[in-house]
Tab-separated table of C-alpha atoms in Angstrom:
chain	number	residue	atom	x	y	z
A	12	UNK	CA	46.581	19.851	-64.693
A	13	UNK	CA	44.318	22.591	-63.509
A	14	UNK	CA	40.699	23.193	-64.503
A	15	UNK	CA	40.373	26.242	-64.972
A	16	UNK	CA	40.149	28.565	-68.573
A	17	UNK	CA	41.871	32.082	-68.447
A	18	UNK	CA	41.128	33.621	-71.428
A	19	UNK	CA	43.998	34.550	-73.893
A	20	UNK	CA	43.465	38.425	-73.244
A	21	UNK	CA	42.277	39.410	-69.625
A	22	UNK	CA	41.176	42.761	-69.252
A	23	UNK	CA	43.424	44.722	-66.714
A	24	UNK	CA	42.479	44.668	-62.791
A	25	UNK	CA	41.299	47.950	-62.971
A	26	UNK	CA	39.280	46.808	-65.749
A	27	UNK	CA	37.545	43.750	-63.628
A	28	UNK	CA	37.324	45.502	-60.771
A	29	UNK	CA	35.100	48.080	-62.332
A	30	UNK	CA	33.097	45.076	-63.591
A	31	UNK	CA	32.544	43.538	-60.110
A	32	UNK	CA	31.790	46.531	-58.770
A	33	UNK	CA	29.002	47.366	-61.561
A	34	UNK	CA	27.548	43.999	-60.748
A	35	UNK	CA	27.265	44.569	-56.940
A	36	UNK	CA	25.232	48.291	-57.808
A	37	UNK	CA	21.290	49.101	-58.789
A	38	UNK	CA	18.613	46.378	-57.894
A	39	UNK	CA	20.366	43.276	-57.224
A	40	UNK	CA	23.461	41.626	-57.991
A	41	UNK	CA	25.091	40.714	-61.098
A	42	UNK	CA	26.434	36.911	-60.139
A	43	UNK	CA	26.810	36.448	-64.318
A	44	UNK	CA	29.476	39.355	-64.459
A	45	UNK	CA	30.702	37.680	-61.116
A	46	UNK	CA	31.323	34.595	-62.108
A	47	UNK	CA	33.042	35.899	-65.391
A	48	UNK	CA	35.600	37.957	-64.126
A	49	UNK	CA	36.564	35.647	-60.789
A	50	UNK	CA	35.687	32.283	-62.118
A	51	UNK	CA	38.180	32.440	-65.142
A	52	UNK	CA	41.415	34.538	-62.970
A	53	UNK	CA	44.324	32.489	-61.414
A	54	UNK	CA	45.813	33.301	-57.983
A	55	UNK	CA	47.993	36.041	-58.901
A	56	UNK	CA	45.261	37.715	-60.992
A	57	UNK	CA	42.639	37.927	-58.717
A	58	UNK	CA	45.366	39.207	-55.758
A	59	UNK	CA	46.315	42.127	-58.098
A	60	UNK	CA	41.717	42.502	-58.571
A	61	UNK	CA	41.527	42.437	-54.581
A	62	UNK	CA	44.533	45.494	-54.550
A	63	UNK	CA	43.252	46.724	-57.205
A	64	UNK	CA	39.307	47.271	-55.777
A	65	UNK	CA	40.838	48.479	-53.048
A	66	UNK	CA	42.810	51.097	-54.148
A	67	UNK	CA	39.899	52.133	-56.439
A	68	UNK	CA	36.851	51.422	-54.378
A	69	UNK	CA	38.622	52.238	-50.822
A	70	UNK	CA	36.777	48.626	-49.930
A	71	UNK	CA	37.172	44.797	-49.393
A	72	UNK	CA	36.389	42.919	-52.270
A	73	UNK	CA	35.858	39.800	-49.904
A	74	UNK	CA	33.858	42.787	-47.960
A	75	UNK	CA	31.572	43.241	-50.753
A	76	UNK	CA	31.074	39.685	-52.194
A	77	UNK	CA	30.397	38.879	-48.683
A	78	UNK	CA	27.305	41.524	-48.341
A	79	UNK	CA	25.935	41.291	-51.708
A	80	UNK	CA	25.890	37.228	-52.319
A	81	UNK	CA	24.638	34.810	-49.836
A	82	UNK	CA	24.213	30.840	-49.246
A	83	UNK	CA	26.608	28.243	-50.942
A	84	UNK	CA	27.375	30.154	-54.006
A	85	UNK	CA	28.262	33.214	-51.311
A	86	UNK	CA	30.819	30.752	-49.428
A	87	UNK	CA	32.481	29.322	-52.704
A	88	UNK	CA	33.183	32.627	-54.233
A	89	UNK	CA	34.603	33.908	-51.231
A	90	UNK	CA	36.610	30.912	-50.559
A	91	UNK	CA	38.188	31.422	-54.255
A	92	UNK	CA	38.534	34.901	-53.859
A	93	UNK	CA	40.738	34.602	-50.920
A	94	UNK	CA	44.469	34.697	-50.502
A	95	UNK	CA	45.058	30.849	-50.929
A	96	UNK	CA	47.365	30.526	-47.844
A	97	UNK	CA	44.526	32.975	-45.765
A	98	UNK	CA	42.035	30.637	-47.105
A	99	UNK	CA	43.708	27.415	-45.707
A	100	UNK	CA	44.694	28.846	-42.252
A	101	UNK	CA	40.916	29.996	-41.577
A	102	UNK	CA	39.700	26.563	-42.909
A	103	UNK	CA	42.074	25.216	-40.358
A	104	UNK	CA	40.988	27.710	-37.330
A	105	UNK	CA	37.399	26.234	-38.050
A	106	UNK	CA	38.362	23.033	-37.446
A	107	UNK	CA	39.847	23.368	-34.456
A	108	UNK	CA	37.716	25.558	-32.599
A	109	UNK	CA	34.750	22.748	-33.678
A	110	UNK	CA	33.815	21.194	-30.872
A	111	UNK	CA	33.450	18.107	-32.168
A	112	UNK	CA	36.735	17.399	-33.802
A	113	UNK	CA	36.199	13.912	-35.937
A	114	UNK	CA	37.990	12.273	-38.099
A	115	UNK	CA	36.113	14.019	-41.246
A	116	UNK	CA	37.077	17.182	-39.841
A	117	UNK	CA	40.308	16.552	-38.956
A	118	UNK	CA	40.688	15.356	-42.652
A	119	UNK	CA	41.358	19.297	-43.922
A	120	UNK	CA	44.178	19.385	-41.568
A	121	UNK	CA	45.495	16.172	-43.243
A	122	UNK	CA	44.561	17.984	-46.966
A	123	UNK	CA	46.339	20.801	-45.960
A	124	UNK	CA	49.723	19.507	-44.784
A	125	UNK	CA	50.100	16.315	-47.054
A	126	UNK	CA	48.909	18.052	-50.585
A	127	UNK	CA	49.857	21.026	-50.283
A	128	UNK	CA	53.648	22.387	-51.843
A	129	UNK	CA	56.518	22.903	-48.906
A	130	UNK	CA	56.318	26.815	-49.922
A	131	UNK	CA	52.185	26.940	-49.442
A	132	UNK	CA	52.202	25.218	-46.065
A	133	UNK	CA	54.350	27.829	-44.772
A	134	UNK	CA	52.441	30.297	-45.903
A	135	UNK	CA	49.572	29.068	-44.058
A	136	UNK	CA	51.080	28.764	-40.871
A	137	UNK	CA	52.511	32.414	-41.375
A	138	UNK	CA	49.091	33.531	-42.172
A	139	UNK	CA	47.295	31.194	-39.226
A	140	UNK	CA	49.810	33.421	-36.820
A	141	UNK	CA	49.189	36.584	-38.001
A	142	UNK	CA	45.113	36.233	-38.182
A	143	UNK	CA	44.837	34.159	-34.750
A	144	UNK	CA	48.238	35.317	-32.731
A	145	UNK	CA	48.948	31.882	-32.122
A	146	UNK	CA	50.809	29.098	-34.328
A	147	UNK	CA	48.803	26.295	-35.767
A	148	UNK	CA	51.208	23.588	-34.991
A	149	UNK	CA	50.161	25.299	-31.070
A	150	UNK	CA	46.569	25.103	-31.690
A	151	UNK	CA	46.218	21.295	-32.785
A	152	UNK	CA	48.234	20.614	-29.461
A	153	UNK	CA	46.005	22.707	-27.284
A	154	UNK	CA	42.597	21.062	-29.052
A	155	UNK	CA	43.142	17.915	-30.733
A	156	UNK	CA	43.627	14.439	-28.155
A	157	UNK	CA	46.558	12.818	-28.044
A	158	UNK	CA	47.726	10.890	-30.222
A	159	UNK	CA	45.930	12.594	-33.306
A	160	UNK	CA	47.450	15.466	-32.059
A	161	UNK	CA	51.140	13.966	-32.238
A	162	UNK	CA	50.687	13.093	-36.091
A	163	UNK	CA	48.824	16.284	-37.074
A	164	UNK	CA	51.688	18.332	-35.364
A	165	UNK	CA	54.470	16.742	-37.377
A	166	UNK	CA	53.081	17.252	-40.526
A	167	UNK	CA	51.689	20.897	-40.267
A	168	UNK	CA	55.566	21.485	-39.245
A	169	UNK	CA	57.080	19.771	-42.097
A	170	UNK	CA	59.050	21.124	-44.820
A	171	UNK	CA	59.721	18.782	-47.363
A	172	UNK	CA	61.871	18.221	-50.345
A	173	UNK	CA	60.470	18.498	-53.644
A	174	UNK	CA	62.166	17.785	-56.238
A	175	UNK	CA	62.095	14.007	-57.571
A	176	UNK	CA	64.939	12.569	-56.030
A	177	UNK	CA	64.510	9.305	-53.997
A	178	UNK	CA	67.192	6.498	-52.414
A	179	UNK	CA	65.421	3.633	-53.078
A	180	UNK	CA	67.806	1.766	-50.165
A	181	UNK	CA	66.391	4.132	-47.448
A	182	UNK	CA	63.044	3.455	-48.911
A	183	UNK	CA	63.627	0.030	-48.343
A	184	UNK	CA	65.352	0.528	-44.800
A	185	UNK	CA	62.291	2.681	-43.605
A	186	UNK	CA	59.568	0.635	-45.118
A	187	UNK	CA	61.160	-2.205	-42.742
A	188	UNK	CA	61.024	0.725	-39.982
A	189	UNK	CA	57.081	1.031	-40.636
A	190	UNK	CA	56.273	-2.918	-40.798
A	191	UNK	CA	58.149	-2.917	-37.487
A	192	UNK	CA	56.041	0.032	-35.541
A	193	UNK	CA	52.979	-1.938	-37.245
A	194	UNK	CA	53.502	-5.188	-36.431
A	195	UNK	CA	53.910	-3.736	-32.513
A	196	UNK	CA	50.928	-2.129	-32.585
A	197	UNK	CA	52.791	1.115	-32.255
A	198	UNK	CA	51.280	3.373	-35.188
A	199	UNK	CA	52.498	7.127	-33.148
A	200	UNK	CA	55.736	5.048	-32.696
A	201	UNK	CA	58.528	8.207	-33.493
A	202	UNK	CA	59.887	6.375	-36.495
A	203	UNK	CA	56.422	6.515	-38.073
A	204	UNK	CA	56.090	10.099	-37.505
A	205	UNK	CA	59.660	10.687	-38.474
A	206	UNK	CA	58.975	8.912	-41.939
A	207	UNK	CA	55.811	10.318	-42.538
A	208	UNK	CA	56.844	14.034	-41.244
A	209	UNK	CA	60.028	14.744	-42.966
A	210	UNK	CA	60.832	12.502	-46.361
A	211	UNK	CA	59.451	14.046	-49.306
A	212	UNK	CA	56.697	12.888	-51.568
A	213	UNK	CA	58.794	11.263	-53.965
A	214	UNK	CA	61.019	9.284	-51.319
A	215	UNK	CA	57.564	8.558	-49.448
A	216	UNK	CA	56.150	6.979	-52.721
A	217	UNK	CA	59.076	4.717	-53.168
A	218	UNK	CA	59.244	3.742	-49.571
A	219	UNK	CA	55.521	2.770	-50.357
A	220	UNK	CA	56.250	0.586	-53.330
A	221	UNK	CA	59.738	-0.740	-51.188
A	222	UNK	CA	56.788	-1.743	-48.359
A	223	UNK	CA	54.323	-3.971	-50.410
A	224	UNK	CA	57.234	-5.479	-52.415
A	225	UNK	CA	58.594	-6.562	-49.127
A	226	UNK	CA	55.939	-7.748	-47.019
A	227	UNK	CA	53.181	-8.233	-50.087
A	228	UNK	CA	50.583	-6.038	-48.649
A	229	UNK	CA	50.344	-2.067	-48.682
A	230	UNK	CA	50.914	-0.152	-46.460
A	231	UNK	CA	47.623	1.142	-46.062
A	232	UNK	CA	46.166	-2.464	-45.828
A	233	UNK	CA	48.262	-3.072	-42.544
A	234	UNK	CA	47.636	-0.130	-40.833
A	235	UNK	CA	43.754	-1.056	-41.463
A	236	UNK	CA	44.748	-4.455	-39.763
A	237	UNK	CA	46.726	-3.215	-36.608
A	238	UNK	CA	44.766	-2.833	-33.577
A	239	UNK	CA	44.641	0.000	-31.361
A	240	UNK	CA	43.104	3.474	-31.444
A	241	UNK	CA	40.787	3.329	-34.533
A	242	UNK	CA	40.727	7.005	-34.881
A	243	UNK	CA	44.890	7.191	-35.388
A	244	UNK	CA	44.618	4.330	-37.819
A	245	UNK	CA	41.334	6.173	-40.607
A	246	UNK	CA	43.968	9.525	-39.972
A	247	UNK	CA	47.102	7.709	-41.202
A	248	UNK	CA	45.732	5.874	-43.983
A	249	UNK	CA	44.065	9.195	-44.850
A	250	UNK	CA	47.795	10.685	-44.455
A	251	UNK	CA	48.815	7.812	-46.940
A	252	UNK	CA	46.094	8.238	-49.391
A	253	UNK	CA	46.811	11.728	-49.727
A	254	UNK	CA	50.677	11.422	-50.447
A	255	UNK	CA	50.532	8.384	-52.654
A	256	UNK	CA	47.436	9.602	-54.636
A	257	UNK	CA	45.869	12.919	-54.060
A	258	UNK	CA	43.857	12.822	-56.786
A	259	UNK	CA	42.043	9.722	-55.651
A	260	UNK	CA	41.820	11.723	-51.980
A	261	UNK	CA	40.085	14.332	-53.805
A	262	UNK	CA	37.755	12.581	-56.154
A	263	UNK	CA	37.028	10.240	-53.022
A	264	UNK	CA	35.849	13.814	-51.197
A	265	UNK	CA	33.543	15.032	-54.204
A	266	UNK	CA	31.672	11.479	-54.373
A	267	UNK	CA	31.027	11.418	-50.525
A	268	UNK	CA	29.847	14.926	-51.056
A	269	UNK	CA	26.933	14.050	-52.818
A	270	UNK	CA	25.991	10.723	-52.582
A	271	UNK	CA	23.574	9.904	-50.076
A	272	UNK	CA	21.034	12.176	-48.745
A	273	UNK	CA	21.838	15.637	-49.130
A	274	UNK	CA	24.648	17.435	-50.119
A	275	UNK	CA	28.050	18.121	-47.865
A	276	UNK	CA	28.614	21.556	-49.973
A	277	UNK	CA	31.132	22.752	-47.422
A	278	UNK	CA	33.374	19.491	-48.784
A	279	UNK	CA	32.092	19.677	-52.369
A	280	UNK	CA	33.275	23.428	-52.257
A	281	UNK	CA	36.200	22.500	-50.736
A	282	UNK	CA	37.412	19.874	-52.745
A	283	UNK	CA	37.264	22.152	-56.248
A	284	UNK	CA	38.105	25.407	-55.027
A	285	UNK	CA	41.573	24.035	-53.441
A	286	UNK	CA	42.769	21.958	-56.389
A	287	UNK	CA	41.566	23.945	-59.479
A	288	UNK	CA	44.850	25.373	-59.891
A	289	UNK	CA	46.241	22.232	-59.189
A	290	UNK	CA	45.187	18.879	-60.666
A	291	UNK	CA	41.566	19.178	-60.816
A	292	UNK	CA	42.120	17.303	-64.144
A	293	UNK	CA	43.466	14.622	-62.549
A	294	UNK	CA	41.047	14.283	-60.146
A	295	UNK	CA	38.026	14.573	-62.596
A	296	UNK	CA	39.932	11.082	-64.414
A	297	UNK	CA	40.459	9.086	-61.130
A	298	UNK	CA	36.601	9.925	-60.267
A	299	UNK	CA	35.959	8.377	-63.392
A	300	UNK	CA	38.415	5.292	-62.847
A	301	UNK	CA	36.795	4.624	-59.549
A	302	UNK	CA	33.323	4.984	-59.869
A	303	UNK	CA	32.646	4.631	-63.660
A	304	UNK	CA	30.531	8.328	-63.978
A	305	UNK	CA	31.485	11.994	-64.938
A	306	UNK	CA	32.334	14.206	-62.069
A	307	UNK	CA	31.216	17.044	-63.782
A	308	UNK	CA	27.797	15.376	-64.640
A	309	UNK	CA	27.515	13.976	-60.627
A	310	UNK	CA	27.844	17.489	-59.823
A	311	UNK	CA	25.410	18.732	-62.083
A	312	UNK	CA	22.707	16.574	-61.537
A	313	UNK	CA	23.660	17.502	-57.138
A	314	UNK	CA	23.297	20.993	-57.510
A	315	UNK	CA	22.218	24.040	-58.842
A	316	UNK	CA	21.508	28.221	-59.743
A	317	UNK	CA	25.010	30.205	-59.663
A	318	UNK	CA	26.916	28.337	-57.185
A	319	UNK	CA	26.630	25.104	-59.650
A	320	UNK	CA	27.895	27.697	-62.588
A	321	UNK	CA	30.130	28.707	-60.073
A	322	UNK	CA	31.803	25.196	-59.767
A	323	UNK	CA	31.104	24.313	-63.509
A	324	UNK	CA	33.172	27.466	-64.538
A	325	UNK	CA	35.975	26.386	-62.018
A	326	UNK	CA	35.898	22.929	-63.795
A	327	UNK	CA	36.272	24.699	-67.051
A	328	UNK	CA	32.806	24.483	-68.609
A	329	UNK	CA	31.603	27.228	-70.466
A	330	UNK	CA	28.474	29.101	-68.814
């Protein structure tokens, strides 16, 4: 369900390279020809345009995007351009060398680990150790408090299942496991993180549905009722959203993003550029479903010049 239009014949890497590079030479930049070539390539095209401009060029691509753009539209581009499981590991490094680690912040940890394919979270932690020397599943340790730190840990280490199997007895078993923990106020109890941390999506799901067919309330609603650290308790219903319902994480991030005063374009960037490959469809219904508007119209009306063509084009729109 991604967003994004490839068109039926894509010129060859040489071929786009040459155009990017055109764009970046004379007085000023091209971002047109920019958003052309990069806005309408998946991940394995625009990998072969970074080797590509490289072996041409004898130069970064993410080099020159990153001298000749600048502001929002600068840090979206780049953020696309990127090697997906680069991009994710940096996005984690800047969270936790923030000083102020909150529970917004922490949430692209959460993003990262719970939506993310077992294959693409490894990635990330190969690439966090081989741009920052150290592991991630180190890092959070080392900078997040305990117990965020306990939860975050077990699910940047995970490696999960993923095809569609599920034992709806152990979802039943383990959603008995979870009201337990919850109703001792013990949300970092080890069967929690044990659950959450190594059963798949799928077996998650049904342990979900097992949960409020047992004890008539979801599992997200009691964790909102147990006392006790409140900061624990917005991360693992965050963790829950994001398993159950993604989609709903994600349109939930783009609506916070520009509602209000302002505009978070760090989040609004954030929130298209990771899940354009992915279900960006899907998340342009649910925004619809829960708020009654057109994503792509909120997001219009929020911002603006290239970096708003920029997004438009990663929605699909033709600019």
């Amino acid at each position: 369900m991604a967003t994004i239009r490839v068109p039926d014949e894509v010129p060859s890497p040489a071929q786009d390279s040459e155009t990017l590079n055109k764009a970046f030479r004379g007085w000023g930049t091209d971002e047109k020809a920019i958003i052309r070539v990069l806005g309408k390539r998946n991940e394995s095209q625009r990998k072969r345009i970074r080797e590509s401009y490289k072996e041409i060029y004898g130069k970064d691509l993410i080099d020159d995007l990153s001298s000749e753009l600048s502001g929002d539209f600068k840090k979206a581009v780049i953020l696309w351009t990127k090697d997906p499981a680069e991009r994710d590991a940096r996005l984690a490094n800047k969270v936790l060398n923030d000083k102020k680690k909150t529970i917004e912040k922490l949430k692209i940890l959460v993003e990262i680990s719970c939506t993310s394919s077992p294959s693409h979270l490894i990635a990330v932690r190969k690439a966090y150790c081989s741009l920052y020397d150290s592991s991630l599943e180190e890092d959070i340790a080392s900078s997040v408090p305990f117990p965020l730190a306990k939860l975050l840990v077990t699910l940047a280490t995970s490696f999960r299942y993923d095809k569609e199997k599920v034992d709806k007895e152990v979802a039943t078993i383990e959603a008995g496991m979870l009201h337990e923990a919850i109703s001792k106020k013990q949300l970092d109890h080890d069967h929690v993180l044990y659950i959450i941390g190594t059963r798949s999506i799928y077996q998650l799901r049904a342990t979900f549905v097992a949960y409020k067919q047992s004890y008539g309330n979801t599992l997200d609603k009691d964790v909102d009722g147990c006392p006790g650290d409140a900061d624990l308790r917005s991360l693992l219903q965050m963790v829950i959203l994001c398993i159950e319902f993604p989609e709903k994480h994600f349109a939930k991030v783009v609506r916070d993003s520009i509602e209000g005063f302002g505009t978070d374009e760090d989040s609004l960037t954030r929130a298209i550029v990771m899940r354009a490959e992915i279900d960006l469809m899907k998340v342009r219904g649910e925004y619809f479903n829960m708020y009654n508007a057109s994503m792509d119209n909120a997001i219009i009306g929020d911002v603006s010049g290239d970096y708003k063509d920029f997004l438009m084009t990663l929605l699909g729109s033709k600019i």
